[in-house]
Amino acid sequence: MYAAEARFLRAYQYSVLMDLFANPPFVTENDALGSTLPKQITRKDLFNYIESELKAIDGTLAKPRANEYGRADQAAEWALLARIYLNAEVYTGTARYTDAITYSKKVIENGGYKLISDYTKLMRADNNVNTDEFILTINYDGLRTQSYGGATFMTHAPVGGSMPAADYGISGGWAGLRTTKALVNLFPNGASSADKRAQFYTNGQNLEISDISTFTDGYAISKFKNVKIADGKPGSSLDYADMDLPIFRLAEQYLIYAEATTRGGTGGDMGLAVSYINKLRERAYGNASGNVTSITTDQILDERGRELYWEGFRRTDLIRYKKFVESSYLWPFKGGSKDGKGVESYRTIYPLPTSDVAANPNLKQNTGY
């Protein structure tokens, strides 16, 4: 089982490289350490490898929710398959929406997960209690896993201006991250929305951004706090966060099922898809006042923005929707322009690091860089 978990973690990391860089260097246990320089793999071949690895370990991983918290089980494997199948057309040129339905459905129906009741309690110092919704997490501890990345970055970097650091369970903010109005405007009535997912700090902040180096330009995000759900007190350290970061949570699987169904995947039930969207919205509103009776793919993109913001999904989503580089969909400072502008199509993937390309003659730089 340990070997299967290791293979899962490798497949997960390769899925990140596939998404960001498309054609990374590639090695497995069949390559002797240090014997040769890694060969480059194509995005399509890497997709096929990840898919085959995940399916190969399915019977060896622990059953859903049967493993230690923070370790992978079958539900994590199913969740990753659902995620890459949703984006398969980008990665391989062939849509796999039917498979995205199949695997998101396995998580939803066989994983034993349910949404926690309060969205605002997802990202807190003691969120290790959110195991009903969290499928796999990166676990952080302010005393034992000290780093300025990860959860510490997400709690410190968004705090500045007039934001009281103590309210966020930290010794002081870094006055760095804010959001543009594009996210704020996804919510009815913006920061004053009845949708409780709209976690914005606006006191002394400007909705419009004139100077990206000025923290008070742009609304601040209060989604991530190093304070405890149980009593509102700080985590174990004011300098390093206790908050665990979910890699997969149930809400994403609801959204995958709904989008894949709306895009025509076989085996999806539209009524069920709408009900999954309404589960998210009922949690957000506290009642059925925000419920919908039908959904479109564009509505699901907006719902993903409201539900998953700052959890690492938006770039991938916009590429799948053909809105990331195109001029048909703009946001402030897209392409370095205050009002936003379209950019070159090759920017849907990142350049391979120059140091890697220089050290490994097997690597060919991605087109355009």
Coordinates of C-alpha atoms in Angstrom, one line a residue:
M1 CA 0.0 0.0 0.0
Y2 CA 2.9 2.4 0.7
A3 CA 4.2 1.7 -2.7
A4 CA 0.8 2.5 -4.2
E5 CA 0.6 5.7 -2.3
A6 CA 4.1 6.7 -3.5
R7 CA 3.0 6.0 -7.1
F8 CA -0.1 8.1 -6.5
L9 CA 1.9 11.0 -5.3
R10 CA 4.3 10.8 -8.3
A11 CA 1.3 10.6 -10.6
Y12 CA -0.2 13.7 -8.9
Q13 CA 3.0 15.7 -9.2
Y14 CA 3.3 14.7 -12.9
S15 CA -0.3 15.9 -13.4
V16 CA 0.8 19.3 -12.1
L17 CA 3.8 19.3 -14.5
M18 CA 1.5 18.2 -17.4
D19 CA -0.9 21.1 -16.6
L20 CA 1.8 23.8 -16.2
F21 CA 4.6 22.8 -18.5
A22 CA 3.0 20.2 -20.8
N23 CA 6.3 18.5 -21.9
P24 CA 8.5 18.0 -18.8
P25 CA 11.5 15.8 -18.2
F26 CA 10.3 12.3 -17.3
V27 CA 11.8 9.5 -15.2
T28 CA 10.4 6.4 -13.4
E29 CA 11.8 3.6 -11.2
N30 CA 13.0 2.0 -14.5
D31 CA 15.6 4.8 -14.9
A32 CA 18.7 4.2 -12.7
L33 CA 19.4 7.2 -10.5
G34 CA 22.0 9.5 -12.2
S35 CA 22.6 7.1 -15.0
T36 CA 21.3 9.3 -17.8
L37 CA 19.7 12.7 -18.3
P38 CA 15.9 12.5 -18.1
K39 CA 14.2 12.3 -21.5
Q40 CA 11.4 14.7 -22.4
I41 CA 7.8 13.4 -22.6
T42 CA 5.0 14.8 -24.6
R43 CA 1.8 16.0 -22.9
K44 CA -0.3 13.3 -24.4
D45 CA 2.0 10.5 -23.5
L46 CA 2.3 11.9 -19.9
F47 CA -1.5 11.9 -19.7
N48 CA -1.6 8.3 -20.7
Y49 CA 1.1 7.4 -18.2
I50 CA -0.7 9.2 -15.3
E51 CA -4.0 7.5 -16.3
S52 CA -2.4 4.0 -16.4
E53 CA -0.6 4.5 -13.1
L54 CA -3.8 5.6 -11.3
K55 CA -5.8 2.7 -12.6
A56 CA -3.0 0.2 -11.8
I57 CA -3.0 1.2 -8.1
D58 CA -6.7 1.3 -7.6
G59 CA -7.0 -2.1 -5.9
T60 CA -4.0 -1.5 -3.6
L61 CA -4.8 1.8 -2.1
A62 CA -6.8 2.0 1.1
K63 CA -10.6 2.3 0.7
P64 CA -12.1 5.8 0.9
R65 CA -11.6 7.4 4.3
A66 CA -9.8 4.3 5.6
N67 CA -6.3 5.7 5.5
E68 CA -4.6 8.1 7.9
Y69 CA -5.6 11.8 7.5
G70 CA -3.4 13.4 4.9
R71 CA -2.5 10.2 3.1
A72 CA -4.0 9.1 -0.3
D73 CA -6.7 6.5 -0.7
Q74 CA -9.0 5.3 -3.5
A75 CA -11.1 8.5 -3.4
A76 CA -8.0 10.6 -4.0
E77 CA -7.2 8.5 -7.0
W78 CA -10.7 8.7 -8.4
A79 CA -10.7 12.5 -7.7
L80 CA -7.5 13.0 -9.7
L81 CA -8.8 10.9 -12.6
A82 CA -12.0 13.0 -12.7
R83 CA -9.9 16.2 -12.7
I84 CA -7.6 15.2 -15.6
Y85 CA -10.5 13.7 -17.6
L86 CA -12.4 17.0 -17.3
N87 CA -9.4 18.7 -18.9
A88 CA -8.4 15.9 -21.2
E89 CA -9.2 17.7 -24.4
V90 CA -6.6 20.4 -23.5
Y91 CA -4.0 17.7 -22.7
T92 CA -4.6 15.2 -25.5
G93 CA -6.9 16.7 -28.0
T94 CA -9.7 14.2 -27.2
A95 CA -12.6 15.0 -24.8
R96 CA -13.2 12.5 -22.0
Y97 CA -16.3 14.0 -20.3
T98 CA -17.9 10.6 -19.9
D99 CA -14.9 9.4 -17.9
A100 CA -15.0 12.6 -15.8
I101 CA -18.6 11.8 -15.0
T102 CA -17.8 8.2 -14.1
Y103 CA -15.0 9.0 -11.7
S104 CA -16.5 12.1 -10.0
K105 CA -19.6 9.9 -9.5
K106 CA -17.5 7.3 -7.8
V107 CA -16.2 9.9 -5.3
I108 CA -19.6 11.3 -4.7
E109 CA -21.5 8.1 -4.4
N110 CA -18.9 5.7 -2.9
G111 CA -16.5 8.0 -1.0
G112 CA -18.7 8.7 2.0
Y113 CA -18.1 12.5 1.9
K114 CA -20.4 15.4 2.5
L115 CA -20.1 19.2 2.6
I116 CA -19.3 20.8 5.9
S117 CA -22.1 23.2 6.9
D118 CA -20.2 26.5 6.8
Y119 CA -18.0 27.4 3.9
T120 CA -16.3 30.1 5.9
K121 CA -14.8 27.4 8.1
L122 CA -13.0 25.5 5.3
M123 CA -9.6 27.3 5.7
R124 CA -8.9 27.5 9.4
A125 CA -6.1 26.5 11.8
D126 CA -7.9 23.4 13.0
N127 CA -9.5 22.4 9.7
N128 CA -8.2 18.9 10.1
V129 CA -11.7 18.3 11.5
N130 CA -13.2 18.9 8.0
T131 CA -12.6 15.3 7.0
D132 CA -16.2 15.0 5.8
E133 CA -15.4 17.2 2.8
F134 CA -11.6 16.9 2.5
I135 CA -10.5 14.0 0.3
L136 CA -6.7 14.7 0.5
T137 CA -4.8 17.4 2.2
I138 CA -1.3 18.9 2.5
N139 CA -1.0 19.0 6.3
Y140 CA 0.7 21.9 8.0
D141 CA 1.7 22.5 11.6
G142 CA 2.9 25.9 12.9
L143 CA 5.5 24.2 15.1
R144 CA 6.6 21.2 13.1
T145 CA 6.3 22.1 9.4
Q146 CA 7.5 25.7 9.3
S147 CA 7.8 27.3 5.9
Y148 CA 7.0 30.6 4.3
G149 CA 5.1 28.8 1.6
G150 CA 1.9 26.8 1.7
A151 CA -0.6 27.7 4.4
T152 CA 1.7 30.3 5.9
F153 CA 1.8 32.2 2.6
M154 CA -2.0 31.9 2.2
T155 CA -2.6 33.4 5.7
H156 CA 0.1 36.1 5.8
A157 CA 0.3 37.4 2.2
P158 CA -3.3 38.6 1.9
V159 CA -3.2 40.7 5.1
G160 CA -2.3 44.4 5.0
G161 CA -3.7 47.8 5.1
S162 CA -6.1 48.3 8.0
M163 CA -6.7 44.5 8.5
P164 CA -6.0 43.6 12.1
A165 CA -3.4 40.8 12.0
A166 CA -4.7 39.3 15.2
D167 CA -8.1 38.6 13.5
Y168 CA -6.2 36.3 11.2
G169 CA -4.1 34.5 13.9
I170 CA -0.8 36.0 12.7
S171 CA 1.8 38.3 14.1
G172 CA 1.7 40.6 11.0
G173 CA 0.6 40.6 7.4
W174 CA 2.8 40.8 4.3
A175 CA 0.6 43.2 2.4
G176 CA 0.9 41.4 -0.9
L177 CA -2.1 39.5 -2.3
R178 CA -5.4 41.1 -3.3
T179 CA -8.1 40.4 -5.9
T180 CA -9.3 42.3 -8.9
K181 CA -12.9 43.2 -9.4
A182 CA -13.3 40.3 -11.7
L183 CA -13.7 38.0 -8.8
V184 CA -15.8 40.4 -6.7
N185 CA -18.2 40.9 -9.6
L186 CA -18.9 37.1 -9.7
F187 CA -21.0 37.6 -6.6
P188 CA -24.4 39.3 -6.7
N189 CA -23.9 42.7 -4.9
G190 CA -20.2 42.1 -4.8
A191 CA -18.6 42.2 -1.4
S192 CA -22.1 42.7 0.2
S193 CA -23.4 39.5 -1.4
A194 CA -25.7 37.2 0.5
D195 CA -23.4 34.4 -0.8
K196 CA -21.2 33.8 2.2
R197 CA -18.4 32.6 -0.1
A198 CA -17.7 36.3 -0.8
Q199 CA -15.0 36.7 1.8
F200 CA -13.7 40.2 1.1
Y201 CA -12.1 42.8 3.4
T202 CA -13.0 46.2 2.0
N203 CA -12.3 48.8 4.8
G204 CA -9.8 51.2 3.3
Q205 CA -9.5 49.1 0.1
N206 CA -10.4 50.2 -3.4
L207 CA -12.3 47.9 -5.7
E208 CA -10.4 49.4 -8.7
I209 CA -6.6 48.8 -9.0
S210 CA -4.6 51.8 -10.2
D211 CA -1.3 50.7 -8.8
I212 CA -0.6 47.0 -8.4
S213 CA 2.2 47.8 -5.9
T214 CA -0.3 49.5 -3.5
F215 CA -2.0 47.0 -1.2
T216 CA -5.1 49.1 -0.7
D217 CA -5.8 48.9 -4.4
G218 CA -8.0 45.8 -4.8
Y219 CA -10.1 44.1 -2.2
A220 CA -8.4 41.8 0.3
I221 CA -9.4 38.2 0.7
S222 CA -10.3 36.9 4.2
K223 CA -10.8 33.2 3.2
F224 CA -7.7 31.9 4.9
K225 CA -7.2 32.4 8.6
N226 CA -4.8 30.9 11.1
V227 CA -7.6 30.8 13.8
K228 CA -9.5 27.8 15.1
I229 CA -13.0 26.9 14.2
A230 CA -13.6 25.7 17.7
D231 CA -12.9 28.9 19.7
G232 CA -11.6 31.6 17.3
K233 CA -8.1 31.5 19.0
P234 CA -4.9 31.5 17.0
G235 CA -3.1 28.4 15.9
S236 CA 0.0 27.1 17.5
S237 CA 2.2 29.8 16.0
L238 CA 1.6 33.4 15.0
D239 CA 4.4 33.1 12.4
Y240 CA 3.6 29.8 10.7
A241 CA 0.1 28.5 9.9
D242 CA -1.6 25.3 11.2
M243 CA -4.2 25.3 8.4
D244 CA -4.2 22.3 6.1
L245 CA -4.6 22.9 2.4
P246 CA -7.0 20.6 0.5
I247 CA -5.8 19.1 -2.7
F248 CA -9.2 17.5 -3.4
R249 CA -12.5 18.3 -1.7
L250 CA -16.0 17.1 -2.4
A251 CA -17.2 20.4 -3.8
E252 CA -14.8 20.1 -6.8
Q253 CA -16.3 16.7 -7.6
Y254 CA -19.8 18.1 -7.7
L255 CA -18.6 20.8 -10.1
I256 CA -16.8 18.3 -12.3
Y257 CA -19.9 16.1 -12.6
A258 CA -22.1 19.1 -13.4
E259 CA -19.7 20.5 -16.1
A260 CA -19.0 17.1 -17.7
T261 CA -22.7 16.4 -17.8
T262 CA -23.5 19.9 -19.3
R263 CA -20.8 19.3 -21.9
G264 CA -22.6 16.1 -23.1
G265 CA -20.8 13.3 -21.3
T266 CA -22.6 10.0 -21.4
G267 CA -24.1 8.8 -18.2
G268 CA -24.7 12.2 -16.6
D269 CA -28.1 13.2 -15.2
M270 CA -28.8 16.9 -15.7
G271 CA -31.3 17.0 -12.8
L272 CA -28.6 15.5 -10.6
A273 CA -26.1 18.0 -11.9
V274 CA -28.3 20.9 -11.0
S275 CA -28.9 19.4 -7.6
Y276 CA -25.1 19.3 -6.9
I277 CA -24.8 22.9 -7.9
N278 CA -27.7 23.8 -5.5
K279 CA -26.0 21.9 -2.7
L280 CA -23.1 24.4 -3.0
R281 CA -25.4 27.3 -3.3
E282 CA -27.6 26.3 -0.4
R283 CA -24.5 26.1 1.8
A284 CA -23.4 29.5 0.5
Y285 CA -26.7 31.2 1.1
G286 CA -27.8 29.3 4.1
N287 CA -31.1 28.5 2.4
A288 CA -32.6 27.8 -1.0
S289 CA -32.8 31.5 -2.1
G290 CA -29.9 31.1 -4.4
N291 CA -31.0 27.9 -6.0
V292 CA -31.1 27.5 -9.8
T293 CA -33.3 25.4 -12.0
S294 CA -30.9 24.9 -14.9
I295 CA -27.2 25.4 -15.6
T296 CA -25.0 26.2 -18.6
T297 CA -21.2 25.7 -18.9
D298 CA -20.6 29.4 -18.4
Q299 CA -22.7 29.4 -15.3
I300 CA -20.5 26.5 -14.0
L301 CA -17.4 28.4 -14.7
D302 CA -18.7 31.3 -12.6
E303 CA -19.7 28.8 -9.9
R304 CA -16.2 27.3 -9.9
G305 CA -14.9 30.9 -9.5
R306 CA -17.1 31.5 -6.4
E307 CA -16.5 28.1 -4.8
L308 CA -12.8 27.4 -5.6
Y309 CA -11.1 30.8 -5.7
W310 CA -7.5 30.9 -4.5
E311 CA -7.3 27.2 -4.4
G312 CA -5.3 26.9 -7.6
F313 CA -8.0 26.2 -10.3
R314 CA -8.7 29.4 -12.2
R315 CA -5.9 29.2 -14.8
T316 CA -6.7 25.6 -15.8
D317 CA -10.4 26.4 -15.9
L318 CA -10.0 29.4 -18.2
I319 CA -7.8 27.5 -20.5
R320 CA -10.4 24.7 -20.8
Y321 CA -13.0 27.4 -21.5
K322 CA -10.8 29.1 -24.1
K323 CA -10.8 32.3 -22.1
F324 CA -7.3 32.5 -20.6
V325 CA -5.3 34.1 -23.5
E326 CA -8.2 35.1 -25.7
S327 CA -9.3 38.8 -26.0
S328 CA -13.0 37.7 -25.6
Y329 CA -12.6 37.4 -21.9
L330 CA -10.7 40.1 -20.0
W331 CA -9.9 41.0 -16.4
P332 CA -7.9 43.9 -14.9
F333 CA -4.2 43.6 -15.7
K334 CA -4.5 40.6 -18.0
G335 CA -1.6 40.8 -20.3
G336 CA -0.1 43.6 -18.2
S337 CA -2.8 46.1 -19.3
K338 CA -4.9 47.9 -16.7
D339 CA -8.1 47.1 -18.6
G340 CA -6.9 43.7 -19.7
K341 CA -6.0 42.5 -23.2
G342 CA -5.5 39.2 -25.0
V343 CA -2.1 37.6 -25.1
E344 CA -0.2 35.1 -27.3
S345 CA -1.7 31.7 -27.5
Y346 CA 1.5 29.9 -26.4
R347 CA 1.1 31.3 -22.9
T348 CA -1.4 28.6 -22.0
I349 CA 1.7 26.7 -20.8
Y350 CA 4.8 27.9 -19.0
P351 CA 8.3 27.9 -20.3
L352 CA 10.6 25.1 -19.0
P353 CA 13.0 26.6 -16.5
T354 CA 16.1 27.9 -18.3
S355 CA 18.4 26.1 -15.8
D356 CA 16.7 22.8 -16.7
V357 CA 17.1 23.3 -20.4
A358 CA 20.7 24.4 -20.1
A359 CA 21.6 21.3 -18.0
N360 CA 19.7 18.8 -20.1
P361 CA 20.2 18.7 -23.8
N362 CA 17.2 16.2 -24.1
L363 CA 14.8 19.1 -23.4
K364 CA 13.3 21.3 -26.1
Q365 CA 11.9 24.6 -24.8
N366 CA 8.2 25.1 -25.2
T367 CA 7.1 27.0 -28.3
G368 CA 7.2 30.8 -28.0
Y369 CA 9.8 31.0 -25.2

